[in-house]
Each structure stands twice: as C-alpha cells, then as structure tokens.
Amino acid sequence: ASGACGENATWAFYENGELRISGSGAMTNYTAYTEQPWANIRHLIKKIVIGKDITAVGNYAFAYSQNVESLVFEEGSKLERIGILSFINLPKLKDVVLPETVTYLGAYAFGDCFALETLYVPQGVNYIYHSAFNGSSKLVLSVAAGSYAEKFANEHGIACTAR
C-alpha cells in the first residue's frame, strides 16, 4: 500500500510492518486520525521511518498506531515541526531521538505513550506545547543543559536529565 501524504510527500507500507514517509516538505495536517491514508492498516504498523527531507509531521499523522515499537528519523533529517497529536497513543514506543533540526512540538505530540521512557529533545527546540507529553508518565526527557526544553520540563514537572 502506498500513496501521497503531502504536496511532495509519499508513504509506503511494507509487509514487515514498516511505514516509510519519503519525499520532501511538510506532511498533510489531518483533522482526525481516521483521515490518515493508512488508517485501515494502522494496527499493522510496527516501525515508522521519516525520510530526511520531510520538514513537518502532520497533525494526527500517526495517532493511535498502537503497535508501533520504533520511530526512526533518517540521518541528515530536516524535520522542524511535530504537529498536534502526531504520535499520541503509541503504547509500545519506548525510546525516541528527535533530529537536531526540530524546533516545535505541538499539543499531545507524544501524549499517552504509556511505555515511552526516553525522548531526546534537541537543543534548538524553542516551543513545546504544555500538553505535548500528557499521559506519558514513564517519560524522562534528555535535554541540553540550560535549554528551553530543560526549563519547560522543570516548569511542568516532567522528569529530565541534562546533557
């Protein structure tokens, strides 16, 4: 299965459970998780790979993909934004390393990720919506010392380790 998921972005799903986003630019912002072009196979997705030339993950893009165990951003990623509810309720996802180019995390971006233990937040992140991690109670953010993300974590009672 494959198709478009942005003006210049495409998706492909493989038998091994991998959903790969390719192309360039921003992904489509969806207004509900049922609008995802892969909605009918969402339960089969085990791994999400975001191509290096994708600049924004759309709203609701991977919401409720409940069997996702791995989220990978290709080396050299140009990703800047993670939209609202992009990765909400991925209950098997444990560790995420965001690309250094990310600056923005929307509302509930990683909300209700019940198994999420570590999330690497790049030093350049300058906006995190207050509910970005709601319900992800095991989460410990890896943040740059003195960064916006460290201040955010401390102000919102989110566990973090400074690097």
CSV table of N, CA and C in Angstrom, one decimal:
chain,number,residue,atom,x,y,z
A,1,ALA,N,0.8,-1.2,0.0
A,1,ALA,CA,0.0,0.0,0.0
A,1,ALA,C,0.9,1.2,0.0
A,2,SER,N,0.5,2.3,-0.7
A,2,SER,CA,1.2,3.5,-0.8
A,2,SER,C,0.4,4.6,-1.3
A,3,GLY,N,0.9,5.8,-1.2
A,3,GLY,CA,0.1,7.0,-1.7
A,3,GLY,C,0.8,8.3,-1.3
A,4,ALA,N,0.0,9.4,-1.5
A,4,ALA,CA,0.5,10.7,-1.1
A,4,ALA,C,0.1,11.0,0.4
A,5,CYS,N,1.0,11.8,1.0
A,5,CYS,CA,0.7,12.3,2.4
A,5,CYS,C,1.2,13.7,2.6
A,6,GLY,N,1.2,14.4,1.5
A,6,GLY,CA,1.7,15.8,1.5
A,6,GLY,C,1.9,16.2,0.0
A,7,GLU,N,2.1,17.5,-0.2
A,7,GLU,CA,2.3,18.0,-1.6
A,7,GLU,C,3.4,17.3,-2.3
A,8,ASN,N,4.5,17.1,-1.6
A,8,ASN,CA,5.6,16.4,-2.1
A,8,ASN,C,6.1,15.2,-1.3
A,9,ALA,N,5.2,14.7,-0.4
A,9,ALA,CA,5.5,13.6,0.5
A,9,ALA,C,4.6,12.4,0.1
A,10,THR,N,5.3,11.2,0.2
A,10,THR,CA,4.6,10.0,-0.1
A,10,THR,C,4.8,9.0,1.1
A,11,TRP,N,3.9,8.0,1.1
A,11,TRP,CA,4.1,6.9,2.1
A,11,TRP,C,4.0,5.6,1.4
A,12,ALA,N,4.7,4.6,2.1
A,12,ALA,CA,4.6,3.2,1.6
A,12,ALA,C,4.7,2.3,2.8
A,13,PHE,N,3.8,1.3,2.8
A,13,PHE,CA,3.8,0.3,3.9
A,13,PHE,C,4.3,-1.0,3.4
A,14,TYR,N,5.1,-1.7,4.1
A,14,TYR,CA,5.8,-2.9,3.7
A,14,TYR,C,5.3,-4.1,4.6
A,15,GLU,N,5.4,-5.3,4.1
A,15,GLU,CA,4.9,-6.5,4.8
A,15,GLU,C,5.6,-6.7,6.2
A,16,ASN,N,6.8,-6.1,6.4
A,16,ASN,CA,7.5,-6.3,7.7
A,16,ASN,C,6.9,-5.3,8.7
A,17,GLY,N,5.9,-4.6,8.4
A,17,GLY,CA,5.3,-3.7,9.4
A,17,GLY,C,5.9,-2.2,9.3
A,18,GLU,N,6.7,-2.0,8.4
A,18,GLU,CA,7.3,-0.6,8.3
A,18,GLU,C,6.5,0.3,7.4
A,19,LEU,N,6.3,1.5,8.0
A,19,LEU,CA,5.6,2.6,7.3
A,19,LEU,C,6.7,3.6,7.0
A,20,ARG,N,7.0,3.9,5.8
A,20,ARG,CA,8.1,4.8,5.4
A,20,ARG,C,7.5,6.1,4.7
A,21,ILE,N,7.9,7.2,5.3
A,21,ILE,CA,7.5,8.5,4.7
A,21,ILE,C,8.7,9.0,3.9
A,22,SER,N,8.4,9.3,2.6
A,22,SER,CA,9.5,9.8,1.7
A,22,SER,C,9.1,11.1,1.1
A,23,GLY,N,10.0,11.6,0.2
A,23,GLY,CA,9.8,12.8,-0.5
A,23,GLY,C,10.3,14.0,0.3
A,24,SER,N,9.7,15.2,0.2
A,24,SER,CA,10.2,16.4,0.8
A,24,SER,C,9.1,17.3,1.3
A,25,GLY,N,9.4,18.2,2.2
A,25,GLY,CA,8.4,19.2,2.7
A,25,GLY,C,7.6,18.6,3.8
A,26,ALA,N,6.5,19.3,4.0
A,26,ALA,CA,5.6,19.0,5.1
A,26,ALA,C,4.6,17.9,4.7
A,27,MET,N,4.3,17.1,5.7
A,27,MET,CA,3.2,16.1,5.6
A,27,MET,C,1.9,16.9,5.7
A,28,THR,N,0.8,16.2,5.3
A,28,THR,CA,-0.5,16.8,5.4
A,28,THR,C,-0.9,16.9,6.9
A,29,ASN,N,-1.6,17.9,7.2
A,29,ASN,CA,-2.2,18.0,8.5
A,29,ASN,C,-3.6,17.4,8.4
A,30,TYR,N,-3.9,16.4,9.2
A,30,TYR,CA,-5.2,15.8,9.2
A,30,TYR,C,-6.0,16.3,10.4
A,31,THR,N,-7.4,16.3,10.3
A,31,THR,CA,-8.2,16.9,11.3
A,31,THR,C,-8.7,15.8,12.2
A,32,ALA,N,-8.4,14.5,11.9
A,32,ALA,CA,-8.8,13.4,12.8
A,32,ALA,C,-7.9,12.2,12.4
A,33,TYR,N,-7.7,11.3,13.3
A,33,TYR,CA,-6.8,10.1,13.0
A,33,TYR,C,-7.5,9.2,11.9
A,34,THR,N,-8.8,9.3,11.8
A,34,THR,CA,-9.4,8.5,10.8
A,34,THR,C,-9.2,8.9,9.4
A,35,GLU,N,-8.6,10.1,9.2
A,35,GLU,CA,-8.2,10.7,7.9
A,35,GLU,C,-6.9,10.2,7.4
A,36,GLN,N,-6.1,9.6,8.2
A,36,GLN,CA,-4.8,9.1,7.8
A,36,GLN,C,-4.9,8.2,6.6
A,37,PRO,N,-4.1,8.4,5.5
A,37,PRO,CA,-4.3,7.5,4.4
A,37,PRO,C,-4.0,6.0,4.7
A,38,TRP,N,-3.3,5.8,5.8
A,38,TRP,CA,-3.0,4.4,6.3
A,38,TRP,C,-3.9,4.0,7.4
A,39,ALA,N,-5.0,4.7,7.6
A,39,ALA,CA,-5.9,4.4,8.8
A,39,ALA,C,-6.4,3.0,8.9
A,40,ASN,N,-6.7,2.4,7.7
A,40,ASN,CA,-7.2,1.0,7.7
A,40,ASN,C,-6.2,-0.1,8.0
A,41,ILE,N,-4.9,0.3,8.0
A,41,ILE,CA,-3.8,-0.6,8.3
A,41,ILE,C,-3.0,-0.2,9.5
A,42,ARG,N,-3.4,0.9,10.1
A,42,ARG,CA,-2.7,1.5,11.3
A,42,ARG,C,-2.3,0.4,12.3
A,43,HIS,N,-3.1,-0.5,12.5
A,43,HIS,CA,-2.9,-1.6,13.5
A,43,HIS,C,-1.7,-2.5,13.1
A,44,LEU,N,-1.3,-2.5,11.8
A,44,LEU,CA,-0.2,-3.4,11.4
A,44,LEU,C,1.1,-2.7,11.4
A,45,ILE,N,1.2,-1.4,11.7
A,45,ILE,CA,2.4,-0.6,11.7
A,45,ILE,C,3.2,-0.9,12.9
A,46,LYS,N,4.5,-1.4,12.7
A,46,LYS,CA,5.4,-1.7,13.8
A,46,LYS,C,6.5,-0.7,13.9
A,47,LYS,N,6.9,-0.1,12.7
A,47,LYS,CA,8.0,0.8,12.6
A,47,LYS,C,7.7,2.0,11.7
A,48,ILE,N,8.0,3.2,12.1
A,48,ILE,CA,7.8,4.4,11.3
A,48,ILE,C,9.1,5.0,11.0
A,49,VAL,N,9.4,5.2,9.7
A,49,VAL,CA,10.6,5.8,9.2
A,49,VAL,C,10.2,7.1,8.5
A,50,ILE,N,10.8,8.2,9.0
A,50,ILE,CA,10.5,9.5,8.4
A,50,ILE,C,11.8,9.9,7.6
A,51,GLY,N,11.6,10.1,6.3
A,51,GLY,CA,12.6,10.5,5.4
A,51,GLY,C,13.3,11.8,5.8
A,52,LYS,N,14.6,11.9,5.4
A,52,LYS,CA,15.4,13.1,5.8
A,52,LYS,C,14.9,14.4,5.2
A,53,ASP,N,14.2,14.4,4.1
A,53,ASP,CA,13.7,15.7,3.6
A,53,ASP,C,12.3,16.1,4.0
A,54,ILE,N,11.7,15.4,4.9
A,54,ILE,CA,10.4,15.8,5.4
A,54,ILE,C,10.6,16.8,6.5
A,55,THR,N,9.9,18.0,6.4
A,55,THR,CA,10.1,19.1,7.3
A,55,THR,C,9.1,19.2,8.4
A,56,ALA,N,8.0,18.6,8.3
A,56,ALA,CA,6.9,18.6,9.3
A,56,ALA,C,6.1,17.4,9.3
A,57,VAL,N,5.9,16.8,10.5
A,57,VAL,CA,5.0,15.7,10.7
A,57,VAL,C,3.6,16.3,10.9
A,58,GLY,N,2.6,15.9,10.2
A,58,GLY,CA,1.3,16.5,10.2
A,58,GLY,C,0.5,16.1,11.5
A,59,ASN,N,-0.5,17.0,11.7
A,59,ASN,CA,-1.4,16.7,12.8
A,59,ASN,C,-2.0,15.4,12.7
A,60,TYR,N,-2.1,14.6,13.7
A,60,TYR,CA,-2.8,13.3,13.8
A,60,TYR,C,-2.1,12.2,12.9
A,61,ALA,N,-0.9,12.5,12.4
A,61,ALA,CA,-0.3,11.7,11.3
A,61,ALA,C,-0.2,10.2,11.7
A,62,PHE,N,0.3,9.9,12.9
A,62,PHE,CA,0.4,8.5,13.3
A,62,PHE,C,-0.4,8.2,14.6
A,63,ALA,N,-1.3,9.1,14.9
A,63,ALA,CA,-2.1,8.9,16.1
A,63,ALA,C,-2.8,7.5,16.2
A,64,TYR,N,-2.7,6.9,17.4
A,64,TYR,CA,-3.4,5.6,17.6
A,64,TYR,C,-2.8,4.4,16.8
A,65,SER,N,-1.6,4.5,16.4
A,65,SER,CA,-0.9,3.4,15.8
A,65,SER,C,-0.4,2.5,16.9
A,66,GLN,N,-1.2,1.7,17.4
A,66,GLN,CA,-0.9,1.1,18.7
A,66,GLN,C,0.1,0.0,18.7
A,67,ASN,N,0.6,-0.4,17.6
A,67,ASN,CA,1.6,-1.5,17.6
A,67,ASN,C,3.0,-1.0,17.2
A,68,VAL,N,3.1,0.3,17.1
A,68,VAL,CA,4.4,0.9,16.7
A,68,VAL,C,5.4,0.7,17.9
A,69,GLU,N,6.5,0.1,17.6
A,69,GLU,CA,7.6,-0.1,18.6
A,69,GLU,C,8.8,0.8,18.3
A,70,SER,N,8.9,1.3,17.1
A,70,SER,CA,10.1,2.0,16.7
A,70,SER,C,9.8,3.2,15.8
A,71,LEU,N,10.4,4.4,16.1
A,71,LEU,CA,10.3,5.6,15.3
A,71,LEU,C,11.6,6.1,15.0
A,72,VAL,N,11.9,6.1,13.7
A,72,VAL,CA,13.3,6.4,13.2
A,72,VAL,C,13.2,7.6,12.2
A,73,PHE,N,14.1,8.5,12.4
A,73,PHE,CA,14.3,9.7,11.6
A,73,PHE,C,15.6,9.5,10.8
A,74,GLU,N,15.5,9.5,9.5
A,74,GLU,CA,16.7,9.3,8.7
A,74,GLU,C,17.8,10.3,9.0
A,75,GLU,N,19.1,9.8,8.9
A,75,GLU,CA,20.2,10.6,9.1
A,75,GLU,C,20.2,11.8,8.2
A,76,GLY,N,20.6,13.0,8.7
A,76,GLY,CA,20.5,14.2,7.9
A,76,GLY,C,19.1,14.8,7.8
A,77,SER,N,18.3,14.4,8.7
A,77,SER,CA,16.9,14.9,8.8
A,77,SER,C,16.8,16.4,8.8
A,78,LYS,N,15.8,16.9,8.1
A,78,LYS,CA,15.5,18.4,8.0
A,78,LYS,C,14.2,18.7,8.8
A,79,LEU,N,13.7,17.7,9.6
A,79,LEU,CA,12.5,17.9,10.3
A,79,LEU,C,12.5,19.1,11.3
A,80,GLU,N,11.5,19.9,11.2
A,80,GLU,CA,11.4,21.1,12.1
A,80,GLU,C,10.2,21.0,13.0
A,81,ARG,N,9.1,20.5,12.6
A,81,ARG,CA,7.9,20.6,13.4
A,81,ARG,C,7.2,19.2,13.5
A,82,ILE,N,6.7,19.0,14.7
A,82,ILE,CA,5.9,17.8,15.0
A,82,ILE,C,4.5,18.4,15.4
A,83,GLY,N,3.5,18.1,14.6
A,83,GLY,CA,2.2,18.7,14.8
A,83,GLY,C,1.4,18.1,16.0
A,84,ILE,N,0.2,18.7,16.2
A,84,ILE,CA,-0.6,18.2,17.3
A,84,ILE,C,-1.1,16.8,17.1
A,85,LEU,N,-1.0,16.0,18.2
A,85,LEU,CA,-1.5,14.7,18.2
A,85,LEU,C,-0.8,13.8,17.2
A,86,SER,N,0.4,14.1,16.8
A,86,SER,CA,1.1,13.4,15.8
A,86,SER,C,1.4,11.9,16.2
A,87,PHE,N,1.9,11.8,17.4
A,87,PHE,CA,2.3,10.4,17.9
A,87,PHE,C,1.5,10.1,19.1
A,88,ILE,N,0.3,10.6,19.3
A,88,ILE,CA,-0.5,10.3,20.5
A,88,ILE,C,-0.9,8.8,20.5
A,89,ASN,N,-0.8,8.2,21.7
A,89,ASN,CA,-1.3,6.8,22.0
A,89,ASN,C,-0.5,5.8,21.1
A,90,LEU,N,0.8,5.8,21.2
A,90,LEU,CA,1.6,4.7,20.7
A,90,LEU,C,2.1,4.0,21.9
A,91,PRO,N,1.3,3.1,22.5
A,91,PRO,CA,1.6,2.5,23.8
A,91,PRO,C,2.8,1.5,23.8
A,92,LYS,N,3.4,1.2,22.7
A,92,LYS,CA,4.5,0.3,22.7
A,92,LYS,C,5.9,1.0,22.4
A,93,LEU,N,5.8,2.3,22.1
A,93,LEU,CA,7.0,3.0,21.8
A,93,LEU,C,7.8,3.3,23.0
A,94,LYS,N,9.1,3.0,23.1
A,94,LYS,CA,9.9,3.2,24.3
A,94,LYS,C,10.9,4.3,24.3
A,95,ASP,N,11.5,4.5,23.1
A,95,ASP,CA,12.6,5.5,23.0
A,95,ASP,C,12.5,6.2,21.7
A,96,VAL,N,12.7,7.6,21.8
A,96,VAL,CA,12.7,8.4,20.6
A,96,VAL,C,13.9,9.4,20.6
A,97,VAL,N,14.6,9.5,19.5
A,97,VAL,CA,15.6,10.5,19.4
A,97,VAL,C,15.2,11.5,18.3
A,98,LEU,N,14.8,12.7,18.7
A,98,LEU,CA,14.4,13.7,17.7
A,98,LEU,C,15.6,14.2,17.0
A,99,PRO,N,15.4,14.6,15.7
A,99,PRO,CA,16.6,15.2,14.9
A,99,PRO,C,16.9,16.5,15.5
A,100,GLU,N,18.2,16.9,15.3
A,100,GLU,CA,18.7,18.2,15.8
A,100,GLU,C,18.0,19.4,15.2
A,101,THR,N,17.3,19.2,14.1
A,101,THR,CA,16.6,20.3,13.4
A,101,THR,C,15.3,20.6,14.0
A,102,VAL,N,14.7,19.8,14.8
A,102,VAL,CA,13.4,20.0,15.4
A,102,VAL,C,13.4,21.2,16.3
A,103,THR,N,12.3,22.1,16.1
A,103,THR,CA,12.2,23.3,16.9
A,103,THR,C,10.8,23.4,17.6
A,104,TYR,N,9.9,22.6,17.2
A,104,TYR,CA,8.5,22.8,17.6
A,104,TYR,C,7.8,21.4,17.9
A,105,LEU,N,7.2,21.3,19.1
A,105,LEU,CA,6.4,20.1,19.4
A,105,LEU,C,5.0,20.6,19.8
A,106,GLY,N,4.0,20.1,19.1
A,106,GLY,CA,2.6,20.5,19.3
A,106,GLY,C,1.9,19.8,20.4
A,107,ALA,N,0.7,20.2,20.6
A,107,ALA,CA,-0.1,19.7,21.7
A,107,ALA,C,-0.3,18.1,21.6
A,108,TYR,N,-0.1,17.4,22.6
A,108,TYR,CA,-0.2,16.0,22.7
A,108,TYR,C,0.7,15.3,21.7
A,109,ALA,N,1.8,15.9,21.2
A,109,ALA,CA,2.6,15.3,20.2
A,109,ALA,C,3.0,13.9,20.6
A,110,PHE,N,3.4,13.7,21.8
A,110,PHE,CA,3.7,12.3,22.3
A,110,PHE,C,2.9,12.0,23.6
A,111,GLY,N,1.6,12.4,23.5
A,111,GLY,CA,0.7,12.2,24.7
A,111,GLY,C,0.3,10.7,24.7
A,112,ASP,N,0.0,10.2,25.9
A,112,ASP,CA,-0.5,8.8,26.1
A,112,ASP,C,0.4,7.8,25.4
A,113,CYS,N,1.7,8.0,25.4
A,113,CYS,CA,2.7,7.0,25.0
A,113,CYS,C,3.1,6.3,26.3
A,114,PHE,N,2.3,5.4,26.7
A,114,PHE,CA,2.5,4.8,28.1
A,114,PHE,C,3.8,4.1,28.4
A,115,ALA,N,4.5,3.6,27.3
A,115,ALA,CA,5.7,2.9,27.5
A,115,ALA,C,6.9,3.8,27.3
A,116,LEU,N,6.7,5.0,26.8
A,116,LEU,CA,7.8,5.9,26.4
A,116,LEU,C,8.6,6.3,27.6
A,117,GLU,N,9.9,5.9,27.6
A,117,GLU,CA,10.8,6.1,28.7
A,117,GLU,C,11.8,7.2,28.4
A,118,THR,N,12.3,7.3,27.2
A,118,THR,CA,13.3,8.4,26.9
A,118,THR,C,12.9,9.1,25.6
A,119,LEU,N,13.1,10.4,25.6
A,119,LEU,CA,12.9,11.2,24.4
A,119,LEU,C,14.0,12.3,24.4
A,120,TYR,N,14.8,12.2,23.4
A,120,TYR,CA,15.9,13.1,23.2
A,120,TYR,C,15.3,14.4,22.5
A,121,VAL,N,15.5,15.5,23.3
A,121,VAL,CA,15.0,16.8,22.8
A,121,VAL,C,16.2,17.6,22.3
A,122,PRO,N,16.2,18.0,21.1
A,122,PRO,CA,17.4,18.8,20.6
A,122,PRO,C,17.5,20.2,21.2
A,123,GLN,N,18.7,20.7,21.3
A,123,GLN,CA,18.9,22.0,21.9
A,123,GLN,C,18.1,23.1,21.3
A,124,GLY,N,17.9,23.0,20.0
A,124,GLY,CA,17.2,24.1,19.3
A,124,GLY,C,15.7,24.2,19.4
A,125,VAL,N,15.1,23.2,20.1
A,125,VAL,CA,13.7,23.3,20.3
A,125,VAL,C,13.3,24.6,21.1
A,126,ASN,N,12.4,25.4,20.5
A,126,ASN,CA,12.1,26.6,21.2
A,126,ASN,C,10.6,26.8,21.5
A,127,TYR,N,9.8,25.7,21.2
A,127,TYR,CA,8.4,25.7,21.6
A,127,TYR,C,8.0,24.3,21.8
A,128,ILE,N,7.4,24.1,23.0
A,128,ILE,CA,6.8,22.8,23.4
A,128,ILE,C,5.4,23.1,24.0
A,129,TYR,N,4.3,22.6,23.4
A,129,TYR,CA,3.0,22.9,23.9
A,129,TYR,C,2.9,22.2,25.3
A,130,HIS,N,2.2,22.9,26.2
A,130,HIS,CA,2.2,22.4,27.6
A,130,HIS,C,1.7,20.9,27.7
A,131,SER,N,0.9,20.4,26.8
A,131,SER,CA,0.4,19.1,26.9
A,131,SER,C,1.1,18.1,26.0
A,132,ALA,N,2.2,18.5,25.5
A,132,ALA,CA,2.9,17.6,24.5
A,132,ALA,C,3.2,16.2,25.0
A,133,PHE,N,3.4,16.0,26.3
A,133,PHE,CA,3.7,14.7,26.8
A,133,PHE,C,2.7,14.2,27.8
A,134,ASN,N,1.5,14.8,27.8
A,134,ASN,CA,0.5,14.3,28.8
A,134,ASN,C,0.2,12.9,28.7
A,135,GLY,N,0.1,12.2,29.9
A,135,GLY,CA,-0.2,10.8,29.9
A,135,GLY,C,1.0,9.9,29.7
A,136,SER,N,2.1,10.4,29.4
A,136,SER,CA,3.3,9.6,29.1
A,136,SER,C,4.1,9.6,30.4
A,137,SER,N,3.6,8.9,31.4
A,137,SER,CA,4.1,9.1,32.8
A,137,SER,C,5.5,8.5,33.1
A,138,LYS,N,6.0,7.6,32.2
A,138,LYS,CA,7.3,7.0,32.4
A,138,LYS,C,8.4,7.8,31.8
A,139,LEU,N,8.0,8.9,31.1
A,139,LEU,CA,9.0,9.6,30.3
A,139,LEU,C,10.0,10.4,31.1
A,140,VAL,N,11.3,10.3,30.6
A,140,VAL,CA,12.4,11.1,31.1
A,140,VAL,C,12.9,11.8,29.8
A,141,LEU,N,12.9,13.1,29.8
A,141,LEU,CA,13.4,13.9,28.6
A,141,LEU,C,14.9,14.0,28.8
A,142,SER,N,15.6,13.9,27.7
A,142,SER,CA,17.0,14.1,27.6
A,142,SER,C,17.2,15.5,27.0
A,143,VAL,N,17.6,16.5,27.8
A,143,VAL,CA,17.6,17.9,27.3
A,143,VAL,C,19.0,18.5,27.4
A,144,ALA,N,19.3,19.5,26.7
A,144,ALA,CA,20.6,20.2,26.8
A,144,ALA,C,20.5,21.1,28.0
A,145,ALA,N,21.6,21.2,28.8
A,145,ALA,CA,21.7,22.0,30.0
A,145,ALA,C,21.4,23.4,29.6
A,146,GLY,N,20.5,24.1,30.4
A,146,GLY,CA,20.2,25.5,30.2
A,146,GLY,C,19.2,25.8,29.0
A,147,SER,N,18.7,24.7,28.4
A,147,SER,CA,17.9,24.9,27.2
A,147,SER,C,16.5,25.2,27.5
A,148,TYR,N,15.7,25.6,26.5
A,148,TYR,CA,14.3,25.9,26.6
A,148,TYR,C,13.6,24.6,27.1
A,149,ALA,N,14.0,23.4,26.6
A,149,ALA,CA,13.4,22.1,27.0
A,149,ALA,C,13.6,21.8,28.4
A,150,GLU,N,14.8,22.2,29.0
A,150,GLU,CA,15.1,21.9,30.4
A,150,GLU,C,14.2,22.8,31.2
A,151,LYS,N,14.1,24.0,30.9
A,151,LYS,CA,13.2,24.9,31.6
A,151,LYS,C,11.7,24.5,31.5
A,152,PHE,N,11.3,24.0,30.3
A,152,PHE,CA,10.0,23.5,30.1
A,152,PHE,C,9.7,22.3,31.1
A,153,ALA,N,10.6,21.4,31.1
A,153,ALA,CA,10.5,20.2,31.9
A,153,ALA,C,10.3,20.5,33.4
A,154,ASN,N,11.2,21.4,33.8
A,154,ASN,CA,11.2,21.8,35.2
A,154,ASN,C,9.9,22.5,35.6
A,155,GLU,N,9.4,23.4,34.7
A,155,GLU,CA,8.2,24.2,35.0
A,155,GLU,C,7.0,23.3,35.0
A,156,HIS,N,7.0,22.2,34.2
A,156,HIS,CA,5.8,21.3,34.0
A,156,HIS,C,5.9,20.0,34.8
A,157,GLY,N,6.9,19.8,35.6
A,157,GLY,CA,7.1,18.7,36.4
A,157,GLY,C,7.4,17.4,35.7
A,158,ILE,N,8.1,17.5,34.5
A,158,ILE,CA,8.4,16.4,33.7
A,158,ILE,C,9.9,16.0,34.0
A,159,ALA,N,10.1,14.7,34.3
A,159,ALA,CA,11.5,14.3,34.6
A,159,ALA,C,12.4,14.5,33.4
A,160,CYS,N,13.6,15.0,33.7
A,160,CYS,CA,14.6,15.2,32.7
A,160,CYS,C,16.0,15.0,33.2
A,161,THR,N,16.9,14.7,32.2
A,161,THR,CA,18.3,14.6,32.5
A,161,THR,C,19.0,15.6,31.6
A,162,ALA,N,19.8,16.4,32.1
A,162,ALA,CA,20.6,17.4,31.3
A,162,ALA,C,21.8,16.8,30.8
A,163,ARG,N,22.2,17.2,29.6
A,163,ARG,CA,23.4,16.6,29.0
A,163,ARG,C,24.3,17.8,28.6
